Tab-separated table of C-alpha atoms and ligand atoms in Angstrom:
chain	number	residue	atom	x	y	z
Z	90	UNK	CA	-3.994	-18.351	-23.064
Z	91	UNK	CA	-1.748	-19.660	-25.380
Z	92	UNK	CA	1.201	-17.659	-24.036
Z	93	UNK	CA	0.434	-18.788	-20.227
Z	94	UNK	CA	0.363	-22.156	-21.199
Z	95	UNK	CA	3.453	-21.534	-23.032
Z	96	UNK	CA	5.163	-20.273	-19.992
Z	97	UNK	CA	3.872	-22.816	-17.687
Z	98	UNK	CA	5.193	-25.225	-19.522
Z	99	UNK	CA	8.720	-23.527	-19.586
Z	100	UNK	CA	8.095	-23.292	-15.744
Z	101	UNK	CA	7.632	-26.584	-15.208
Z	102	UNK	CA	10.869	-27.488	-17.048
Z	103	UNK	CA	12.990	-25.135	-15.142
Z	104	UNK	CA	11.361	-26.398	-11.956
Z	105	UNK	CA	12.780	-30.207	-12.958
Z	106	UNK	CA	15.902	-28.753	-13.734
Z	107	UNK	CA	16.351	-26.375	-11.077
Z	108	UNK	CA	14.967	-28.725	-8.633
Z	109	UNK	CA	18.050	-31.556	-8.951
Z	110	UNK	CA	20.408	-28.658	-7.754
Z	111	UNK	CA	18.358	-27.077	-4.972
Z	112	UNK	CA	20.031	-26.505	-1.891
Z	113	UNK	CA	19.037	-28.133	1.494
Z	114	UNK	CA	15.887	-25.669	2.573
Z	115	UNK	CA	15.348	-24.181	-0.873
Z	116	UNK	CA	12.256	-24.069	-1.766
Z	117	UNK	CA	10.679	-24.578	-5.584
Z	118	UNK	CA	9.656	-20.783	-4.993
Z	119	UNK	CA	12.989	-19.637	-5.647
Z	120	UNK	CA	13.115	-21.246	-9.125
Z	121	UNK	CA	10.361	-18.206	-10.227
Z	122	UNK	CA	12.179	-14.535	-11.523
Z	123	UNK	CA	12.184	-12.856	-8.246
Z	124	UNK	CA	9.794	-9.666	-8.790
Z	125	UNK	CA	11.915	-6.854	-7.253
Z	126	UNK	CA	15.238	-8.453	-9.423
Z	127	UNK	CA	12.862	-8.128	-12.471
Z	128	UNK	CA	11.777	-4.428	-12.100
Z	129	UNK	CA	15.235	-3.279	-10.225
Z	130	UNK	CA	15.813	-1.277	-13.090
Z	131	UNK	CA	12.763	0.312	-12.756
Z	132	UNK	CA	11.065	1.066	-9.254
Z	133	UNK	CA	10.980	-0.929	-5.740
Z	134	UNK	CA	8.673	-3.111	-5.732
Z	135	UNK	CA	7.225	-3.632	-1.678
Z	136	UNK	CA	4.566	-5.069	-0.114
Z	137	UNK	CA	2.509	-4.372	3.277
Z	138	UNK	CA	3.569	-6.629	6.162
Z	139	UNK	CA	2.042	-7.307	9.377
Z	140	UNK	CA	3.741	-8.956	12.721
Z	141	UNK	CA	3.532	-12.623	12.107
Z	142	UNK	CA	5.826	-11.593	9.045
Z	143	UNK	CA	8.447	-9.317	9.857
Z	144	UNK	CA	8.764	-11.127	13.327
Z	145	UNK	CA	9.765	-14.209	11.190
Z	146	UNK	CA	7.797	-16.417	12.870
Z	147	UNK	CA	7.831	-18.796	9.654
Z	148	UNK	CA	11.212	-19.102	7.349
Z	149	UNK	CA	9.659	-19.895	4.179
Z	150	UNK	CA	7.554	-16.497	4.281
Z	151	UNK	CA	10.804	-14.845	5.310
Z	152	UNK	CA	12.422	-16.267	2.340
Z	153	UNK	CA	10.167	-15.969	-0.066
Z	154	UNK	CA	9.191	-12.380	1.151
Z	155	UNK	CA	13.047	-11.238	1.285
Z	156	UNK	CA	12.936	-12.582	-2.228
Z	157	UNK	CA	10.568	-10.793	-4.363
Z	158	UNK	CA	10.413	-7.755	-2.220
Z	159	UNK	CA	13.021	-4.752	-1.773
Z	160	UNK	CA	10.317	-2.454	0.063
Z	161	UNK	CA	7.833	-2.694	2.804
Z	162	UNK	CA	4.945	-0.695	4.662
Z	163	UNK	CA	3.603	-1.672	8.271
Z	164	UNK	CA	-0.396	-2.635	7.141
Z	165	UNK	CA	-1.457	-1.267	10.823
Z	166	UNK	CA	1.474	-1.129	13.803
Z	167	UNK	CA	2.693	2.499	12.703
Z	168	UNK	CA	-0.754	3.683	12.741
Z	169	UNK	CA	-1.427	6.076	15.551
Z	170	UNK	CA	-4.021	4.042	18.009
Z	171	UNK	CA	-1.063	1.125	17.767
Z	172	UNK	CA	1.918	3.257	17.841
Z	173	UNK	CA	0.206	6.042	19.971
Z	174	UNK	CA	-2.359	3.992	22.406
Z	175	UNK	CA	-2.161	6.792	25.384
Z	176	UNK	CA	-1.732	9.883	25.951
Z	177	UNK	CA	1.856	10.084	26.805
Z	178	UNK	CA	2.341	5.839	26.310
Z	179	UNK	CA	3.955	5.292	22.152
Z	180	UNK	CA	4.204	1.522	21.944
Z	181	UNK	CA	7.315	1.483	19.746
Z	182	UNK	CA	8.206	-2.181	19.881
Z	183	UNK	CA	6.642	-3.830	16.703
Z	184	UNK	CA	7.748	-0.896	14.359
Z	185	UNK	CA	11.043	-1.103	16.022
Z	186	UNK	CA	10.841	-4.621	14.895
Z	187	UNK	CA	9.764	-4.067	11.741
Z	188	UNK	CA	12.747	-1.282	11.430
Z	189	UNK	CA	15.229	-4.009	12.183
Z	190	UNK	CA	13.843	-6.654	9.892
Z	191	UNK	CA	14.337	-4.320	6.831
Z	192	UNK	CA	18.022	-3.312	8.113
Z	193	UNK	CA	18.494	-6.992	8.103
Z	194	UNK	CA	16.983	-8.403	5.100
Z	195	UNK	CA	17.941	-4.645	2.898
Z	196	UNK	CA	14.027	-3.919	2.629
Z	197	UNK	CA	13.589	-0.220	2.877
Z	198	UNK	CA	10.434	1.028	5.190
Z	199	UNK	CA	7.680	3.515	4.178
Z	200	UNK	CA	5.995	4.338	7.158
Z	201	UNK	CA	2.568	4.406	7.044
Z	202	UNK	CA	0.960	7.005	8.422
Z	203	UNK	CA	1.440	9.758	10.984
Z	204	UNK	CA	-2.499	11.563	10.458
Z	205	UNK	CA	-5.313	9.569	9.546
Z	206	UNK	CA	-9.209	9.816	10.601
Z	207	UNK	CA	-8.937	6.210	10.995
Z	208	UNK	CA	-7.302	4.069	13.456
Z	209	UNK	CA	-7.126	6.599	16.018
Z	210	UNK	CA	-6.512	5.929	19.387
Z	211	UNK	CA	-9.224	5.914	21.870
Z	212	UNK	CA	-8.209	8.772	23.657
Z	213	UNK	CA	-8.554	11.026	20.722
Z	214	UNK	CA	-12.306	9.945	20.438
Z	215	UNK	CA	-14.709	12.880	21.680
Z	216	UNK	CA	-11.500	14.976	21.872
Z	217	UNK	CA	-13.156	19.017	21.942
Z	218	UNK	CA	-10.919	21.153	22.253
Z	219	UNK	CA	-8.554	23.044	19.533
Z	220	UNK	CA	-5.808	22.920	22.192
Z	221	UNK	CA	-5.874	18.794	22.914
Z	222	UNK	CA	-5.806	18.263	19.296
Z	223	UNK	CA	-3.104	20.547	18.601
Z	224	UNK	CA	-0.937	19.103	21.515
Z	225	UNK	CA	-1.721	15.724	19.850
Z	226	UNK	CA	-0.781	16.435	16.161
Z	227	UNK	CA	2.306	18.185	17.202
Z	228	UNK	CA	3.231	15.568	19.879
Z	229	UNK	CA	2.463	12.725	17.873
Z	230	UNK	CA	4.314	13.673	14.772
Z	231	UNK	CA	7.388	14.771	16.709
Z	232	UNK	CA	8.143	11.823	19.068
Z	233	UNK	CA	7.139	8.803	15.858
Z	234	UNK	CA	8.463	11.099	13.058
Z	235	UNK	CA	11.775	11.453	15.314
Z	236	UNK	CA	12.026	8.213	16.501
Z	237	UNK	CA	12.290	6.919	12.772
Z	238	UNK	CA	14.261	9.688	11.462
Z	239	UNK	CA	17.353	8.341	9.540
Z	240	UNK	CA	15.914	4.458	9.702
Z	241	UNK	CA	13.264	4.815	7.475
Z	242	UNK	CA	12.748	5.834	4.086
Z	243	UNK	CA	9.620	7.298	4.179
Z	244	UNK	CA	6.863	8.742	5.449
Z	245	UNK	CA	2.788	8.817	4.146
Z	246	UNK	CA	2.576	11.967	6.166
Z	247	UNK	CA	-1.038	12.573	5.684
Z	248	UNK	CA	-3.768	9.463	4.520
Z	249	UNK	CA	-6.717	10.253	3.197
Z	250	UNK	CA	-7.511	14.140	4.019
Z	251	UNK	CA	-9.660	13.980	0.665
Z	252	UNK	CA	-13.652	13.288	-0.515
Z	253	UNK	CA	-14.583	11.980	-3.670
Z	254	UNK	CA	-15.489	15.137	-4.933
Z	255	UNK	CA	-12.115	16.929	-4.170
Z	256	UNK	CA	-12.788	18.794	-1.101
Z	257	UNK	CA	-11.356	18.503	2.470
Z	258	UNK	CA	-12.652	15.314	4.142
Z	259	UNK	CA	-14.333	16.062	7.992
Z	260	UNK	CA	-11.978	14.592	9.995
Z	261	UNK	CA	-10.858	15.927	13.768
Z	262	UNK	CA	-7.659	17.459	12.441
Z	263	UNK	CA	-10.274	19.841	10.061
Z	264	UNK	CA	-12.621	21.093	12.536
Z	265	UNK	CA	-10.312	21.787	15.296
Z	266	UNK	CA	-7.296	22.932	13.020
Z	267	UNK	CA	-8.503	24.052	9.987
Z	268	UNK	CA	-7.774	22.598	6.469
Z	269	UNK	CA	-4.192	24.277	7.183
Z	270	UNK	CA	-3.050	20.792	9.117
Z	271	UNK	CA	-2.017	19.025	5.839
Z	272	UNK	CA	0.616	21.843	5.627
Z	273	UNK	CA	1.363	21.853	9.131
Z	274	UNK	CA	2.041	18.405	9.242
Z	275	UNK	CA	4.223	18.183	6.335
Z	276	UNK	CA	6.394	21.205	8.078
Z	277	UNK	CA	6.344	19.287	11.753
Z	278	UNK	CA	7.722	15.737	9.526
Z	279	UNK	CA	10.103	17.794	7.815
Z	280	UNK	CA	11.607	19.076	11.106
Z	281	UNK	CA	11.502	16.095	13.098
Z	282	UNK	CA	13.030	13.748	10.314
Z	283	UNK	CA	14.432	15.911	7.993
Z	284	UNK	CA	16.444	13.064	5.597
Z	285	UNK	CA	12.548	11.058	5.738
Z	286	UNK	CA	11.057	11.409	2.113
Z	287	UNK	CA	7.972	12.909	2.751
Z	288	UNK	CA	4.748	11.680	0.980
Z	289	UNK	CA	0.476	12.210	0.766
Z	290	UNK	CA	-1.238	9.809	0.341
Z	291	UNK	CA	-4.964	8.495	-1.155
Z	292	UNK	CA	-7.235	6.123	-2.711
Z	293	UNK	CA	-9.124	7.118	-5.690
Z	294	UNK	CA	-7.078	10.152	-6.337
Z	295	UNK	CA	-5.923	9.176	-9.983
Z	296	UNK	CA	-10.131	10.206	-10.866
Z	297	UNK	CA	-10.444	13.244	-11.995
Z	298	UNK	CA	-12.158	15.455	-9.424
Z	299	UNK	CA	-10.143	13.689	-6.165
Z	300	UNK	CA	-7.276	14.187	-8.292
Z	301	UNK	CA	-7.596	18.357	-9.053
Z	302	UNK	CA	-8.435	18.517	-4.953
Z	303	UNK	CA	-5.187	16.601	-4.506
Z	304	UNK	CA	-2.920	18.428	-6.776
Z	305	UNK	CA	-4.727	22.068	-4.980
Z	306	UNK	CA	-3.251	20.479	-1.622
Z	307	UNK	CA	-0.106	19.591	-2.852
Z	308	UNK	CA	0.690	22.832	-4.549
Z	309	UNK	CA	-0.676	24.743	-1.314
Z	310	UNK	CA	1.956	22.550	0.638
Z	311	UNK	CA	4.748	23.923	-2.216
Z	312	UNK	CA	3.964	27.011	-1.651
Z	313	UNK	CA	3.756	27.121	2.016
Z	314	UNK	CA	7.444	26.927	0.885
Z	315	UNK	CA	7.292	22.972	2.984
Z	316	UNK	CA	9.280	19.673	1.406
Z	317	UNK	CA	6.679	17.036	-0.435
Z	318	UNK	CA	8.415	14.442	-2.230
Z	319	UNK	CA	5.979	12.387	-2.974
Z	320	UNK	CA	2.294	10.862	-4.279
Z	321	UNK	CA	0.995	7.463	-3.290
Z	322	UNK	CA	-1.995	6.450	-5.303
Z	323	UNK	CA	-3.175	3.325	-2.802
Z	324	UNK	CA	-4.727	1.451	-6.277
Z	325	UNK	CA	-7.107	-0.649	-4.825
Z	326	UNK	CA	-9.135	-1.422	-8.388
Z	327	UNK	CA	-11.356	-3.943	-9.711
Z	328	UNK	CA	-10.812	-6.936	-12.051
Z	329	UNK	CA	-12.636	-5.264	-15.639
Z	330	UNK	CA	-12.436	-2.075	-14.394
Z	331	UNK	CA	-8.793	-0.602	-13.857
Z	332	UNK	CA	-8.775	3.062	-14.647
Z	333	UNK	CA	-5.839	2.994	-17.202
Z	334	UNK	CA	-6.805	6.593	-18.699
Z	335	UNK	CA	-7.126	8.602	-15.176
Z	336	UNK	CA	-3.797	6.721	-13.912
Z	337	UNK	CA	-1.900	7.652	-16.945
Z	338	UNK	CA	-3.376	11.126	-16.979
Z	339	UNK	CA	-2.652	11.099	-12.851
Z	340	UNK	CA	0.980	10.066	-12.996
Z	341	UNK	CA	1.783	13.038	-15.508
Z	342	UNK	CA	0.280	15.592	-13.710
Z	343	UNK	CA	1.403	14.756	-10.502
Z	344	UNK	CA	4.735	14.389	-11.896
Z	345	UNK	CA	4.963	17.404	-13.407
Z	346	UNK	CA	4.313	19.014	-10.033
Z	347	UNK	CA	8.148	17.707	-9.401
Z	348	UNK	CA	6.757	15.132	-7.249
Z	349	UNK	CA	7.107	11.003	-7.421
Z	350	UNK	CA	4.590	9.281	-7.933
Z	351	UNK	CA	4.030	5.962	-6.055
Z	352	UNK	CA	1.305	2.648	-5.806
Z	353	UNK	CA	1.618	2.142	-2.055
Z	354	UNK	CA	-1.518	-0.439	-1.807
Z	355	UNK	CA	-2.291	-2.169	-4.561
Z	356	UNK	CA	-4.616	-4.711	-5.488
Z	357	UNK	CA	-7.341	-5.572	-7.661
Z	358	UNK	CA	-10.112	-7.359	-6.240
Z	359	UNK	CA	-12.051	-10.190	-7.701
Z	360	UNK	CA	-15.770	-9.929	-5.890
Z	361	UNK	CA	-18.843	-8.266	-6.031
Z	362	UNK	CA	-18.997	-4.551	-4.729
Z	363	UNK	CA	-21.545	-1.845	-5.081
Z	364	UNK	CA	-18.735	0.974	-4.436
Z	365	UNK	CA	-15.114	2.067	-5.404
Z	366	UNK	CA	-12.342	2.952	-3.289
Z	367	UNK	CA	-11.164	1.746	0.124
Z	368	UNK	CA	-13.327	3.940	2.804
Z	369	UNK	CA	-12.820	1.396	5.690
Z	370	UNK	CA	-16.085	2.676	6.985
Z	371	UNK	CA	-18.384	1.706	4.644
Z	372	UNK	CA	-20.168	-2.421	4.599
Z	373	UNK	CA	-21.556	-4.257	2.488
Z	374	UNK	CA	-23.733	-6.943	3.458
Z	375	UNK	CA	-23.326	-10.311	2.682
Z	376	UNK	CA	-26.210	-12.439	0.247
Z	377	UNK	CA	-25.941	-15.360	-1.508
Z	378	UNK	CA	-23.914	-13.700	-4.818
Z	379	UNK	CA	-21.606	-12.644	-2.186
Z	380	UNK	CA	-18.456	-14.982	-2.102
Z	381	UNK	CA	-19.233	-17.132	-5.142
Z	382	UNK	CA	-15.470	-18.228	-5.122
Z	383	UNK	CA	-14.803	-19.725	-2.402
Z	384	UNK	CA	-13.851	-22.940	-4.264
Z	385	UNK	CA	-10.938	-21.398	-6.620
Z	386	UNK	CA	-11.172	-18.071	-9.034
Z	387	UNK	CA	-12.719	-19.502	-12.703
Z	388	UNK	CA	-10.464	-19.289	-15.375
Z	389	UNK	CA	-12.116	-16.125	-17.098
Z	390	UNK	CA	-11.589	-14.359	-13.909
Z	391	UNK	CA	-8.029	-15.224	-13.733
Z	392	UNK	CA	-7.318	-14.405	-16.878
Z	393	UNK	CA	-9.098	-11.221	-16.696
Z	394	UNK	CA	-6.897	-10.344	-13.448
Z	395	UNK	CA	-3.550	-11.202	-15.087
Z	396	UNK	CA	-4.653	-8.868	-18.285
Z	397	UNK	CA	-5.464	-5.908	-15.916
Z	398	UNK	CA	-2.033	-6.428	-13.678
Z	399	UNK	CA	-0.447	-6.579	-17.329
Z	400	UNK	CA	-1.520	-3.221	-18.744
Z	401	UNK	CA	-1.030	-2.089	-15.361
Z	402	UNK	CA	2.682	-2.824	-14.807
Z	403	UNK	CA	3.293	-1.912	-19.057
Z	404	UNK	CA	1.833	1.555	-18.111
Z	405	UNK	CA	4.029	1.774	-15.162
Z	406	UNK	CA	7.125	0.558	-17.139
Z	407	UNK	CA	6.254	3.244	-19.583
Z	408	UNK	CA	6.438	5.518	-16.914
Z	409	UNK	CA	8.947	4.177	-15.042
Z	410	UNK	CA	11.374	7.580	-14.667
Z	411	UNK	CA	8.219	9.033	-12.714
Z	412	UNK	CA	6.866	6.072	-10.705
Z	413	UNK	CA	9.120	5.072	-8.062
Z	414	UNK	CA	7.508	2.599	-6.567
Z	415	UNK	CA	4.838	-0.259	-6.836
Z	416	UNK	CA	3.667	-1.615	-3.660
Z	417	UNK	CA	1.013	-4.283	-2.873
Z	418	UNK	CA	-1.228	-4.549	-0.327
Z	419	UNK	CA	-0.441	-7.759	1.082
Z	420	UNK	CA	1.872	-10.446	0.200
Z	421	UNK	CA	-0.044	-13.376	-1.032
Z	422	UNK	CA	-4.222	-13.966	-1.837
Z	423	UNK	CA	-4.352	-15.289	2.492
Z	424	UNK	CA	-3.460	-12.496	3.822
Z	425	UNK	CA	-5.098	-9.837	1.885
Z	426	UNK	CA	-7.786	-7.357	3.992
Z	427	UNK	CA	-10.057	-7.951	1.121
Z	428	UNK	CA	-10.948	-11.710	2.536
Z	429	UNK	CA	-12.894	-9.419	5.203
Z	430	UNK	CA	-13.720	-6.133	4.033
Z	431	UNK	CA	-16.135	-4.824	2.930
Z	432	UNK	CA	-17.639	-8.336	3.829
Z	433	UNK	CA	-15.775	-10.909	6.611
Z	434	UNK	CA	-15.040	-13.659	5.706
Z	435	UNK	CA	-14.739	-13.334	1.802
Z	436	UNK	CA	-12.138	-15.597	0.220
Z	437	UNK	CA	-10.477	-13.159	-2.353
Z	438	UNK	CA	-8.079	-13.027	-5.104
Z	439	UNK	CA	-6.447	-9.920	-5.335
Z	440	UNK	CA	-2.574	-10.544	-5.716
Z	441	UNK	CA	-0.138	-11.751	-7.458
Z	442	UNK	CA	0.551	-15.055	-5.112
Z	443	UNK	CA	-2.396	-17.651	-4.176
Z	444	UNK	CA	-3.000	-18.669	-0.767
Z	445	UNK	CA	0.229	-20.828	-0.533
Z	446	UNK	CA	2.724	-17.924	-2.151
Z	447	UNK	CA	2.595	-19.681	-5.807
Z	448	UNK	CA	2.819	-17.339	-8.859
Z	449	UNK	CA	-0.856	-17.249	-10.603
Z	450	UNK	CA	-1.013	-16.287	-14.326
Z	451	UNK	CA	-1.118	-12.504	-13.263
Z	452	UNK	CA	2.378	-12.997	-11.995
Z	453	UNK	CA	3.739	-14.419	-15.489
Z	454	UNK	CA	1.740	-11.994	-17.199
Z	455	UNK	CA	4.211	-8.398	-15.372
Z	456	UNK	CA	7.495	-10.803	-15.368
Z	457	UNK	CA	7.200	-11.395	-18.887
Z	458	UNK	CA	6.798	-7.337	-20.065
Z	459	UNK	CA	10.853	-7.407	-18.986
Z	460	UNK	CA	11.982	-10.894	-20.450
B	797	9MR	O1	-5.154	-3.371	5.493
B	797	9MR	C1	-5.516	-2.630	6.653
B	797	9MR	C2	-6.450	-3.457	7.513
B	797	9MR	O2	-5.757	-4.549	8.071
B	797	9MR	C3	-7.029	-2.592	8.608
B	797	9MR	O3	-8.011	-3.324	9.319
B	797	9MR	C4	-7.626	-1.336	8.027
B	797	9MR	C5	-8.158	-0.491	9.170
B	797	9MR	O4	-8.177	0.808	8.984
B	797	9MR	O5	-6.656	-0.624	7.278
B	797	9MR	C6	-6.187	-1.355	6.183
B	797	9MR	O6	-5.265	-0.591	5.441
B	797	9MR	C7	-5.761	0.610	4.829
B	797	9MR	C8	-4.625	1.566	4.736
B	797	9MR	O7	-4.034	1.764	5.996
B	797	9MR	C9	-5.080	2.892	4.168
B	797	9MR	N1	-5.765	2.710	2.909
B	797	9MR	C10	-6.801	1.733	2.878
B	797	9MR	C11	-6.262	0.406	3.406
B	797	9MR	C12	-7.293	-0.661	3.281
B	797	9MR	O8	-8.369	-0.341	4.110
């Protein structure tokens, strides 16, 4: 508390200062440590955009996002009913978009994600034969995988293949191709972008049983004698109840695999849920205990959220020659999917940024571990 108030009051003095020399457009955002500058030492730092953003449709958000972030995933356009909606139509435009924003603005691109369950395209739905799905999954991953190849840095390659309890997840690509397609489409990546680094990726995998199914895939994909690079742990947690112990435990074992180990989605939400995890499929419905905060985040929450992103980023500092990158899943508290899911209509806190992009305590809470 003490220390917050400490810093805010620091904060506000360098604002008053800083403010007398700002330059015409500036804005009192830029007075703040700029998070990627802070960590650049240490790993990227990215965030997920969607098209308003990287189509710079306002130049404050461009600003302030080229500011704190050196890394960026598309939240949906590189998704395959998007990217893929027919079959033999890609709509290539917005990622193309996206590509040129980060060339512009030196924000590397993960891509996010060649095979999913989710967000398929329509024509894929009722799909029953081993030979359309095949013709799909090689198709697909060829023409997006090669269209990016040399422009971005990265791909999630395969999201989600996993249950809870370690084993392969039904999904089309396991009943028609067998649980042999996580391989397969690391190998089809790896030929059709061979300088992409190459990536799986989950939620929930840092527990322990997700985890050992992950790390069985992963080493079946080594020794298929196929390229994996890299581990994303999404990390979407909840305020009071961050799994420090399995995320330690996860980042050395997945490191020792020779792998990199990555937070492509984090957040840490701030409202009643009767699950963990991020299965898009599953609602909740709303009651009256629902969205108790829709009229600001009380100050026990808040500083409950800015002690969890604190051990969080001092475990990942601790770590830092195995954890590459940190990326969260959204830029600011407005535009995060946890306003509507598993609930619409939710107001949430999950981030680092409120609603109009200024640093909460969380935010003074991870600058501070490098000052
Ligand atoms: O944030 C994304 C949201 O806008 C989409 O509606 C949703 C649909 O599938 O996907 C969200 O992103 C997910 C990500 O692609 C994979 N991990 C879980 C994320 C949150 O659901």
């Amino acid at each position: 508390m003490i220390q917050i108030k400490q810093i805010a009051t620091t904060r506000m003095a360098g604002l008053l200062l800083a403010g007398c020399a700002l330059l015409p457009g500036a804005t009192f955002g830029q007075t703040i440590p700029s998070l990627k500058d802070t960590f650049k030492n240490d790993f990227g730092i990215g965030t997920a955009l969607h098209n308003a953003q990287f189509e710079e449709r306002d130049p404050q958000t461009t600003q302030f996002i080229v500011r704190h972030f050196n890394m960026a995933t598309p939240e949906n356009i590189m998704k395959s009913a998007p990217i893929h909606p027919k079959w033999d139509t890609y709509n290539f435009e917005p990622a193309d978009r996206l590509v040129e924003f980060g060339k512009k603005h030196n924000i590397q691109i993960n891509g996010h994600t060649l095979i999913w369950h989710s967000q398929l395209p329509a024509f894929m739905r009722g799909m029953k034969s081993r030979d359309s799905v095949r013709t799909f999954f090689e198709d697909h991953i060829k023409t997006v995988a090669g269209r990016y190849e040399g422009k971005i840095l990265s791909w999630d390659v395969v999201n989600e293949a996993l249950n809870e309890d370690g084993t392969m997840r039904k999904s089309v690509f396991l009943d028609y191709l067998g649980d042999e397609y996580v391989t397969e489409a690391f190998r089809l990546t790896q030929k059709a972008s061979p300088t992409t680094e190459l990536y799986y990726n989950d939620y929930n995998n840092e527990k322990p049983a997700k985890r050992a199914g992950c790390i069985a895939l992963i080493k079946k994909i080594q020794a298929a004698g196929v390229r994996i690079d890299g581990v994303g742990i999404q990390g979407h947690w909840h305020v009071g109840r961050v799994p420090f112990k399995d995320i330690e435990e996860s980042i050395l074992q997945y490191a020792a695999l020779g792998l990199k180990v990555m937070f492509t989605e984090l957040d840490i939400e701030v409202l009643p849920r009767n699950f963990q995890g991020a299965e898009v499929g599953q609602r909740m419905t709303a009651n009256e205990q629902s969205n108790p905060y829709v009229n600001g985040l009380p100050d026990a929450v808040q500083q409950q959220l800015a002690a969890d992103y604190e051990a969080l980023f001092k475990l990942f500092l601790k770590h830092k020659d195995k954890v590459t990158r940190v990326t969260f899943w959204g830029v600011n508290d407005g535009n995060t999917w946890l306003n509507n899911w598993p609930i619409r209509g939710r107001t949430n806190y999950p981030l680092l940024f409120d609603r109009s992009n200024q640093p909460k305590p969380a935010f003074y809470k991870v600058v501070a571990l490098k000052q």
